[in-house]
PDB file of C-alpha atoms in Angstrom:
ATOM      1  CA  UNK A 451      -6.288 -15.580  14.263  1.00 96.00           C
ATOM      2  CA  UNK A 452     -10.013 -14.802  13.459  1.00 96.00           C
ATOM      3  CA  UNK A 453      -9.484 -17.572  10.534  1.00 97.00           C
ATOM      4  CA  UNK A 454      -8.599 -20.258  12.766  1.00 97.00           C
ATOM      5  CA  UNK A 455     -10.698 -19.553  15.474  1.00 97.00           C
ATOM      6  CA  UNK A 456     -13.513 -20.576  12.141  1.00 96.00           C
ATOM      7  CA  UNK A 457     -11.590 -23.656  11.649  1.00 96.00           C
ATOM      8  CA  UNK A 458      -9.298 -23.161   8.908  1.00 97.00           C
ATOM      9  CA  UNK A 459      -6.842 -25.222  10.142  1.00 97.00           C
ATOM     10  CA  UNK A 460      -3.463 -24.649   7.092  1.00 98.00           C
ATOM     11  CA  UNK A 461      -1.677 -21.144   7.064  1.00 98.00           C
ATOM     12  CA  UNK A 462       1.046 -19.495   4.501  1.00 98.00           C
ATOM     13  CA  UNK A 463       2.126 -16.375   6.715  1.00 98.00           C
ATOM     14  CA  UNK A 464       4.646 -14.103   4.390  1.00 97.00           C
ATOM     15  CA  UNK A 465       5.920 -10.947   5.886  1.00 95.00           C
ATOM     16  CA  UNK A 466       9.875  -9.341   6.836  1.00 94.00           C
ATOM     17  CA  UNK A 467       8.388  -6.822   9.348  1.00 95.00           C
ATOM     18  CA  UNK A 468       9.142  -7.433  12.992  1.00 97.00           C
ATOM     19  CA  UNK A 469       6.508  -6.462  16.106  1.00 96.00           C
ATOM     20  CA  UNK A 470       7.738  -3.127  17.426  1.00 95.00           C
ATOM     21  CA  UNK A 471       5.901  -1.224  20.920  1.00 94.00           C
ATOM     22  CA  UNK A 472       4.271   1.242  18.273  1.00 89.00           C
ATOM     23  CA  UNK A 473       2.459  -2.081  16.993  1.00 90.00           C
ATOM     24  CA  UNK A 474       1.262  -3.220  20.025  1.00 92.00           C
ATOM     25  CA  UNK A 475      -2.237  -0.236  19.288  1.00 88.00           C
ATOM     26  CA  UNK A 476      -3.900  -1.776  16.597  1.00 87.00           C
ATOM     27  CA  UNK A 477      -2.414  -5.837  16.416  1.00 90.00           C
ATOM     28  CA  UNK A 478      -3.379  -8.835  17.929  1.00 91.00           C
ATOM     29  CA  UNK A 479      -0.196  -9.585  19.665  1.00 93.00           C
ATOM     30  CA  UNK A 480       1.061  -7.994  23.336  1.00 94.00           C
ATOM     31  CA  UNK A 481       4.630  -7.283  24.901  1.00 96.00           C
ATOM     32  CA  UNK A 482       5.672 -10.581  24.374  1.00 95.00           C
ATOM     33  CA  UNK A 483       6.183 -10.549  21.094  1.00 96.00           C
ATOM     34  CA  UNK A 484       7.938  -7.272  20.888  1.00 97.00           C
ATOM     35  CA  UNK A 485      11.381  -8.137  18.440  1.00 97.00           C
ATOM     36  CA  UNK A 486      10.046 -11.350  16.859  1.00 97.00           C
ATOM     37  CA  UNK A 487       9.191 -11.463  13.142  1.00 97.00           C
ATOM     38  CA  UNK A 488       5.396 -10.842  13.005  1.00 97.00           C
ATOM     39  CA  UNK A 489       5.180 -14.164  11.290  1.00 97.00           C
ATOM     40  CA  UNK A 490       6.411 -16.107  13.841  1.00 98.00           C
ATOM     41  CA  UNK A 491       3.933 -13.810  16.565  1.00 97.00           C
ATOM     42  CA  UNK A 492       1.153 -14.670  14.874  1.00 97.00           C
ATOM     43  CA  UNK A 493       2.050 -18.388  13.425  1.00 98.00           C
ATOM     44  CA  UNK A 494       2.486 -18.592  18.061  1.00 97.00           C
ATOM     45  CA  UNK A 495      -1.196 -16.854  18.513  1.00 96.00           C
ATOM     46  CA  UNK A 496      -2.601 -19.331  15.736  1.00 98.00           C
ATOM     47  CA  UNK A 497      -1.530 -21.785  17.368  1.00 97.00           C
ATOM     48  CA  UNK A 498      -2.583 -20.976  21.040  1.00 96.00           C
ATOM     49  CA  UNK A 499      -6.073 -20.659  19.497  1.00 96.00           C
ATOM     50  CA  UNK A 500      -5.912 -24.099  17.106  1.00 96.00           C
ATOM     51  CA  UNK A 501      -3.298 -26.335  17.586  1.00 95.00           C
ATOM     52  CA  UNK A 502      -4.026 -28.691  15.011  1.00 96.00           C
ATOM     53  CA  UNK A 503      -3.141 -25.771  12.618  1.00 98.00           C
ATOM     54  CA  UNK A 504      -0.590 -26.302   9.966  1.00 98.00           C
ATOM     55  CA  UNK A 505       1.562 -23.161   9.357  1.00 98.00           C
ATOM     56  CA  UNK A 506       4.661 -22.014   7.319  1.00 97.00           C
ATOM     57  CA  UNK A 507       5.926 -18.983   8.256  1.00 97.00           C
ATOM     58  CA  UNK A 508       8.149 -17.318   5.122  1.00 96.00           C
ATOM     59  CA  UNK A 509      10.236 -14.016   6.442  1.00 95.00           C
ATOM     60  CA  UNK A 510      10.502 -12.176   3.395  1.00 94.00           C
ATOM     61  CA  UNK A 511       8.739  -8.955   1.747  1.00 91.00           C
ATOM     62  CA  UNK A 512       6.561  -9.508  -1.347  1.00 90.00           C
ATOM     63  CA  UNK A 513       8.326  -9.079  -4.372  1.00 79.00           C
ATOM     64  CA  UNK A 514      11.524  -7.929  -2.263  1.00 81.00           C
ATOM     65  CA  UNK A 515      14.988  -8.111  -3.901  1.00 80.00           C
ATOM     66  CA  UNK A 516      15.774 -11.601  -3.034  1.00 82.00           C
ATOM     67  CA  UNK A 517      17.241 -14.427  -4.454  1.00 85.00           C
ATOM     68  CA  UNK A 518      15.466 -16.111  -7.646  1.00 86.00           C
ATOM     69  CA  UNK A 519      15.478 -19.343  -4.989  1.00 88.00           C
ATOM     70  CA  UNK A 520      14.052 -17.899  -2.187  1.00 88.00           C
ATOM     71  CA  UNK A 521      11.151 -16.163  -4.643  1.00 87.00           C
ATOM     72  CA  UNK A 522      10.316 -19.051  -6.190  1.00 90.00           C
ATOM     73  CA  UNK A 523       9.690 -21.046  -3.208  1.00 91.00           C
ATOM     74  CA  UNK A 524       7.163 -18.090  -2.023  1.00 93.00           C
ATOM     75  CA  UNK A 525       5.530 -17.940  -5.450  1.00 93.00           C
ATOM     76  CA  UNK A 526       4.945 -21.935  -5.461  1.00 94.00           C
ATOM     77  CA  UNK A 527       3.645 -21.467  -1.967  1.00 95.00           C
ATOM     78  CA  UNK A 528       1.040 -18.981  -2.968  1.00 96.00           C
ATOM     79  CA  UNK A 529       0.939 -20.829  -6.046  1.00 95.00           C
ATOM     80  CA  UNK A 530      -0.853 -23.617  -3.833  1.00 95.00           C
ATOM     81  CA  UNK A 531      -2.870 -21.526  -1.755  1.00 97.00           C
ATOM     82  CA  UNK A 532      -6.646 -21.091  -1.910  1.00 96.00           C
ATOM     83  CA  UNK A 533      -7.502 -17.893  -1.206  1.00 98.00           C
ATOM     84  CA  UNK A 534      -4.710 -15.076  -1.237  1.00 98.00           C
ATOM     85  CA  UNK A 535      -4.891 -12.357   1.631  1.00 98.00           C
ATOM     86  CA  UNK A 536      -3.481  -8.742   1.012  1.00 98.00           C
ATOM     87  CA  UNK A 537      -2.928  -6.757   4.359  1.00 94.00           C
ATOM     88  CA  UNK A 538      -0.200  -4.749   2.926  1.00 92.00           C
ATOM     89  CA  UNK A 539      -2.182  -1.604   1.151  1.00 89.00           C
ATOM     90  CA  UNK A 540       1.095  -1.762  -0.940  1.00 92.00           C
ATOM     91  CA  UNK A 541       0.301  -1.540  -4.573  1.00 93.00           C
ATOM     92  CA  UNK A 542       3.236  -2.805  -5.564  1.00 93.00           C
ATOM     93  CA  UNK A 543       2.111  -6.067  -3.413  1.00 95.00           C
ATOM     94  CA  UNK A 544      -1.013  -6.599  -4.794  1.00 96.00           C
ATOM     95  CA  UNK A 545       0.322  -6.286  -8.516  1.00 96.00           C
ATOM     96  CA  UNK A 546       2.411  -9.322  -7.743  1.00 95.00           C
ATOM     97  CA  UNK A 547      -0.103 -11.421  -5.854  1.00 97.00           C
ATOM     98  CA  UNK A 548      -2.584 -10.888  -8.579  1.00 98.00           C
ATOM     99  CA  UNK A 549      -0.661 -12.246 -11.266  1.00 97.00           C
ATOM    100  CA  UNK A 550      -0.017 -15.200  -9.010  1.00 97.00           C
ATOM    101  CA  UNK A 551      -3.444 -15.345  -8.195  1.00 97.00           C
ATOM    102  CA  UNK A 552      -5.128 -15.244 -11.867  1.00 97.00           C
ATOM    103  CA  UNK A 553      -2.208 -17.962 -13.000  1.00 96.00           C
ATOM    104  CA  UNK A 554      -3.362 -20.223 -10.247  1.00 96.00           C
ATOM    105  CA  UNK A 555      -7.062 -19.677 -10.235  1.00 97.00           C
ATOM    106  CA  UNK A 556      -6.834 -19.127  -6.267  1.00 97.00           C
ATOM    107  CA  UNK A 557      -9.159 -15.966  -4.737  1.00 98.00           C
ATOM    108  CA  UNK A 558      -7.746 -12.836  -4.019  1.00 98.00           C
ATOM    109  CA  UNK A 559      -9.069 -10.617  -1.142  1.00 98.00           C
ATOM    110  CA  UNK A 560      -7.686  -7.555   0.009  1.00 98.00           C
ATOM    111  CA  UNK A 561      -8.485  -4.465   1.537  1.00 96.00           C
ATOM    112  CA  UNK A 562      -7.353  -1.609   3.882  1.00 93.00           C
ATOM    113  CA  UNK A 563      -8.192   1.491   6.292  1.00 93.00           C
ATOM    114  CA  UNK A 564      -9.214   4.651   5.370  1.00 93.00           C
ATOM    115  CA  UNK A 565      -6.684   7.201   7.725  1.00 90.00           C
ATOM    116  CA  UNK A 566      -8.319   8.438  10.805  1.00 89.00           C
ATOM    117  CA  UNK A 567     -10.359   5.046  10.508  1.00 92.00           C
ATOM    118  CA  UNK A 568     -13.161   6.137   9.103  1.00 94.00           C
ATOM    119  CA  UNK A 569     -14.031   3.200   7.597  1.00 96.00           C
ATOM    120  CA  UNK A 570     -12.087   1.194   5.388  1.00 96.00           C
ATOM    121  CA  UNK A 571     -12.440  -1.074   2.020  1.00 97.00           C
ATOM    122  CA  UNK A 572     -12.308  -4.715   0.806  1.00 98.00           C
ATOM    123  CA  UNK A 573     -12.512  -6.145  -2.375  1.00 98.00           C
ATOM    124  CA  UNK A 574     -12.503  -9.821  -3.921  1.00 98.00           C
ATOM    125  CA  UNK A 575     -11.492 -11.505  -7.095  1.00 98.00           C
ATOM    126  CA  UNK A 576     -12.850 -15.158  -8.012  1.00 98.00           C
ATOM    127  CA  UNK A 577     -11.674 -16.765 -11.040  1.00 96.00           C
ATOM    128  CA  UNK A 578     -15.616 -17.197 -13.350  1.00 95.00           C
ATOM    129  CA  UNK A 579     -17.080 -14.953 -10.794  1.00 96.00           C
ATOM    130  CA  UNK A 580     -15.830 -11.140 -10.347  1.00 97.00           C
ATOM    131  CA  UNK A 581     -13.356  -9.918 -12.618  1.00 98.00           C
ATOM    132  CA  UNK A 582      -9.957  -9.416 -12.272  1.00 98.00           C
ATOM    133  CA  UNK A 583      -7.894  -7.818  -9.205  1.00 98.00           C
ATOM    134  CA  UNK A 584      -6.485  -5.529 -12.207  1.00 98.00           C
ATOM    135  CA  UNK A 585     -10.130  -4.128 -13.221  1.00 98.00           C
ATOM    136  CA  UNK A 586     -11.383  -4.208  -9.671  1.00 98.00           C
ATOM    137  CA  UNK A 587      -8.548  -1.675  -8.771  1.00 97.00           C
ATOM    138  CA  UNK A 588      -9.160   0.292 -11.962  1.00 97.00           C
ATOM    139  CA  UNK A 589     -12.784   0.689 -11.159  1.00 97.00           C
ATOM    140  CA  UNK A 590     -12.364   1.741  -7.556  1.00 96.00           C
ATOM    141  CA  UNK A 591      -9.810   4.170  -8.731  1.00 95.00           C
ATOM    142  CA  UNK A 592     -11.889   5.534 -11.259  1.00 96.00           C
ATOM    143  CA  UNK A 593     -14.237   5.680  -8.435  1.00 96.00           C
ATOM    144  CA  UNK A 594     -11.834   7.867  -6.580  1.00 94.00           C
ATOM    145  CA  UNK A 595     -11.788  10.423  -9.199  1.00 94.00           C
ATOM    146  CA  UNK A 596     -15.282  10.799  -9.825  1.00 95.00           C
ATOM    147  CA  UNK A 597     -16.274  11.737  -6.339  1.00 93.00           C
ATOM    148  CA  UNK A 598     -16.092  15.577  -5.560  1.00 89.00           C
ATOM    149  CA  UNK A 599     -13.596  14.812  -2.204  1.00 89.00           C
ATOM    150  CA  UNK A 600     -10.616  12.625  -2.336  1.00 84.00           C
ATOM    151  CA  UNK A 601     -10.484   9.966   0.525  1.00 83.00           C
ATOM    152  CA  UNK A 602      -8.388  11.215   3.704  1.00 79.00           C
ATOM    153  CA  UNK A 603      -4.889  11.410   3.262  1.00 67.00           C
ATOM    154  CA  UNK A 604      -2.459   9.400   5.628  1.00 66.00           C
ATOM    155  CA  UNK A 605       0.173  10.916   7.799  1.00 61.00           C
ATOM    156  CA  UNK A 606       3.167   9.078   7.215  1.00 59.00           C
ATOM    157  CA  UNK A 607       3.003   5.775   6.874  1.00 57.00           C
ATOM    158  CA  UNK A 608       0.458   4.583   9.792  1.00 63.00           C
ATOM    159  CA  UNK A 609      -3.230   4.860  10.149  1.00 65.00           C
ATOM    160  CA  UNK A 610      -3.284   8.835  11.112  1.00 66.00           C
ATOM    161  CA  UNK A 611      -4.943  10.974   9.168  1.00 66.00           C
ATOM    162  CA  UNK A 612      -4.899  15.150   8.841  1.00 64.00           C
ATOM    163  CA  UNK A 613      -7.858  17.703   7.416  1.00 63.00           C
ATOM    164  CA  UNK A 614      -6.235  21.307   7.136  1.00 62.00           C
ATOM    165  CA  UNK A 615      -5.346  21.751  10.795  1.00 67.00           C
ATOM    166  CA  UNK A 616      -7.057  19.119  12.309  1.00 69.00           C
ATOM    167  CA  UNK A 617      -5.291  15.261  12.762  1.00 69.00           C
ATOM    168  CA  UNK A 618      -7.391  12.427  13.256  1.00 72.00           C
ATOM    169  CA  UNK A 619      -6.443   8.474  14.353  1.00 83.00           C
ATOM    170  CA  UNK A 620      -7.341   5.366  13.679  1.00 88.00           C
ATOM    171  CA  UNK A 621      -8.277   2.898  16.741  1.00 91.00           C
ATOM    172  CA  UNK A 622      -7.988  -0.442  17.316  1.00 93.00           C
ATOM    173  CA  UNK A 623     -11.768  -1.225  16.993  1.00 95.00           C
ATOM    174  CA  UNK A 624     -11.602  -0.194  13.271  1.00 94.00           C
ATOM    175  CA  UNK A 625      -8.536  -2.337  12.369  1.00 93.00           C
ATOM    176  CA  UNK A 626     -10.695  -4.704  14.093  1.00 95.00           C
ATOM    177  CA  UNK A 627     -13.951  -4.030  12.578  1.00 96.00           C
ATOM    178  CA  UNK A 628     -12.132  -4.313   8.978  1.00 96.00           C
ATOM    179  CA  UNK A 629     -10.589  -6.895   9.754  1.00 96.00           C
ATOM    180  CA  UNK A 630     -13.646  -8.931  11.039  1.00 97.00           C
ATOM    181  CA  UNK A 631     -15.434  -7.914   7.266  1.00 98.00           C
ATOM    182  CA  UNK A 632     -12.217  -8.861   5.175  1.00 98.00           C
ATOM    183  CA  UNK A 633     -13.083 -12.703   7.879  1.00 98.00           C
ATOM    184  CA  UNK A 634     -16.386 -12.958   7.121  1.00 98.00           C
ATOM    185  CA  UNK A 635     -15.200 -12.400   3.029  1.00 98.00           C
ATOM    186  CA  UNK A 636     -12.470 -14.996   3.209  1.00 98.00           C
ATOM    187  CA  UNK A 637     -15.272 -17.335   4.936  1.00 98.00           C
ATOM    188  CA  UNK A 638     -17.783 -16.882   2.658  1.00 98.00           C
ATOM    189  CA  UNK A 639     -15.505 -17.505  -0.572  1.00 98.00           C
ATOM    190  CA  UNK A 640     -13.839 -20.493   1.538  1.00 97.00           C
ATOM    191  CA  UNK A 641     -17.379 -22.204   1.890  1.00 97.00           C
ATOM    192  CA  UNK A 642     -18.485 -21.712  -1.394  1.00 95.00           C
ATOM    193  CA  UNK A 643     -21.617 -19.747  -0.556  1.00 95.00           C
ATOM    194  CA  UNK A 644     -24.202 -20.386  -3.632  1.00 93.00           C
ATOM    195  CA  UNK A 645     -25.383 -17.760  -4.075  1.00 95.00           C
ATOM    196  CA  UNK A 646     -22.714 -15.616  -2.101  1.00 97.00           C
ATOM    197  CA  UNK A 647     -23.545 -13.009   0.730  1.00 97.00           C
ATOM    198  CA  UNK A 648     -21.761 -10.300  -1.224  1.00 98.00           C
ATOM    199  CA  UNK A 649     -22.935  -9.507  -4.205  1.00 97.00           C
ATOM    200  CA  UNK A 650     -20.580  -6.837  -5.296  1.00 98.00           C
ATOM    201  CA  UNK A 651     -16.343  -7.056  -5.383  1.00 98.00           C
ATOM    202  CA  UNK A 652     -15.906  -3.986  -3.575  1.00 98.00           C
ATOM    203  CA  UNK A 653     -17.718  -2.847  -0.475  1.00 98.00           C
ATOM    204  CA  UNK A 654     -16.358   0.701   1.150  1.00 98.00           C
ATOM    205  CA  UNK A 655     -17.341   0.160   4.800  1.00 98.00           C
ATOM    206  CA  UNK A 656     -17.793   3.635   6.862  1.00 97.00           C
ATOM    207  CA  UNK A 657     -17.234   3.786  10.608  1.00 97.00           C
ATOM    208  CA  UNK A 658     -18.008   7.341  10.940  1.00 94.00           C
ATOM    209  CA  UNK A 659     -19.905  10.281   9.460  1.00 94.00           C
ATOM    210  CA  UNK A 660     -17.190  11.845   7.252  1.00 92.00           C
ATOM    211  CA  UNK A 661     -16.049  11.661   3.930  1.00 94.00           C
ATOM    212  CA  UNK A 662     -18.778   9.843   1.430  1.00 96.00           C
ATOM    213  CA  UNK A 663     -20.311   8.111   4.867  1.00 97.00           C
ATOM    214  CA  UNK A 664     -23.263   9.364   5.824  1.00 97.00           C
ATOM    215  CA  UNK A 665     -23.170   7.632   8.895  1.00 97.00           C
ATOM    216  CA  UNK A 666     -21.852   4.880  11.280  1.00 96.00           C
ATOM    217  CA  UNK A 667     -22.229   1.447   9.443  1.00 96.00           C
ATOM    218  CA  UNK A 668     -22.889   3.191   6.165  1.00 98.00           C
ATOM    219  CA  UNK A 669     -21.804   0.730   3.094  1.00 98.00           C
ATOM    220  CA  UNK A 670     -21.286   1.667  -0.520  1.00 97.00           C
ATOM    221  CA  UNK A 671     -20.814  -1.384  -2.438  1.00 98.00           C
ATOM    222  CA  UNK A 672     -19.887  -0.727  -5.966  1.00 97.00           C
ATOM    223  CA  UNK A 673     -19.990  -2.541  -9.461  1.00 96.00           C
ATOM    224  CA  UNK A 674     -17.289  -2.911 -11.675  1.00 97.00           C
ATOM    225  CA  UNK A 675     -18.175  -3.047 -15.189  1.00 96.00           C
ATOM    226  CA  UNK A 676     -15.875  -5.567 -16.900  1.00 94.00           C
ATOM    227  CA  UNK A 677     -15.763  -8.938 -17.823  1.00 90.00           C
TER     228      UNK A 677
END
């Protein structure tokens, strides 16, 4: 919705999860779309916002067990896509969209929420200009093990997070916030910034003073050393 309120103006939505009440914290859509396929929510907030948009709206899981038919349409419409999005913090997910994506020669951003929302990360792959999703992932992993404290675990599947004793949750502001950085990402690789704003394919974005943040707003970018 924060796209097309910039002007992009042609959407590929992909997703098989529907808008439950538990949702309704930290997503853009209300009690009206409760039981509708998040892809058709949003394709109807898109369009309340721009609606000269063009939008397809594909209700089916990434890499799912689904006919070869219905997979190959998906892949030739990210196939044709510009920039790829990853919301799904499913590895699995962005294995499969970055093989589309370094066939093609699209962009591939994706990123996620620390639990508790303490901050969050996003990261960026352009064909001639960062390396590849594959080596981004391997460096921020790496990254992961080098650091004396692991990053908060989740609870579950959701944004809630637990230390010891102590359980900690993530608010809608900081799905918001990272969601407004992974924007301003997809914006800046859309208009073909020269030279870019970000000068590094992986920016961990803090929110609070915990973990490897020092304090509110504190950003670590960090280099990947491949080709």
């Amino acid at each position: 919705v924060s796209l097309a309120r910039s002007g992009v103006k042609k959407f590929e939505l992909i997703d098989d999860d529907i808008i439950h009440s538990g949702n309704l914290e930290r997503h853009d859509c209300d009690w009206r779309d409760v039981g509708l396929h998040k892809v058709n929510a949003v394709s109807r907030r898109i369009k309340l916002v721009s609606t000269e948009a063009k939008i397809s709206v594909r209700r089916v899981a990434i890499g799912s067990q689904v006919s070869s038919t219905e997979m190959a349409a998906v892949n030739g419409a990210l196939n044709g896509c510009n920039v790829i999005i990853d919301a799904t913090a499913n590895p699995a997910v962005l294995n499969h969209l970055a093989a589309i994506s370094l066939s093609s020669g699209s962009t591939l951003i994706w990123g996620g929420i620390f639990a508790g929302g303490i901050g969050g990360f996003m990261a960026r792959s352009r064909e001639n200009f960062e390396p590849t999703p594959f080596h981004i992932r391997q460096a921020l992993n790496q990254y992961y093990e080098d650091i004396d404290t692991p990053p908060p675990l989740h609870s579950g599947s959701g944004y809630d997070g637990h230390d010891h004793d102590e359980v900690y949750i993530a608010t809608d502001s900081e799905v918001s916030m990272m969601a407004g950085h992974i924007c301003s990402l997809t914006l800046d690789t859309m208009l073909n910034m020269d030279p870019s704003e970000y000068d590094y394919p992986i920016y961990l974005v803090g929110f609070k003073r915990e973990w490897i943040f020092e304090s509110a707003f504190h950003v670590k970018p960090i280099e990947v050393n491949a080709p």
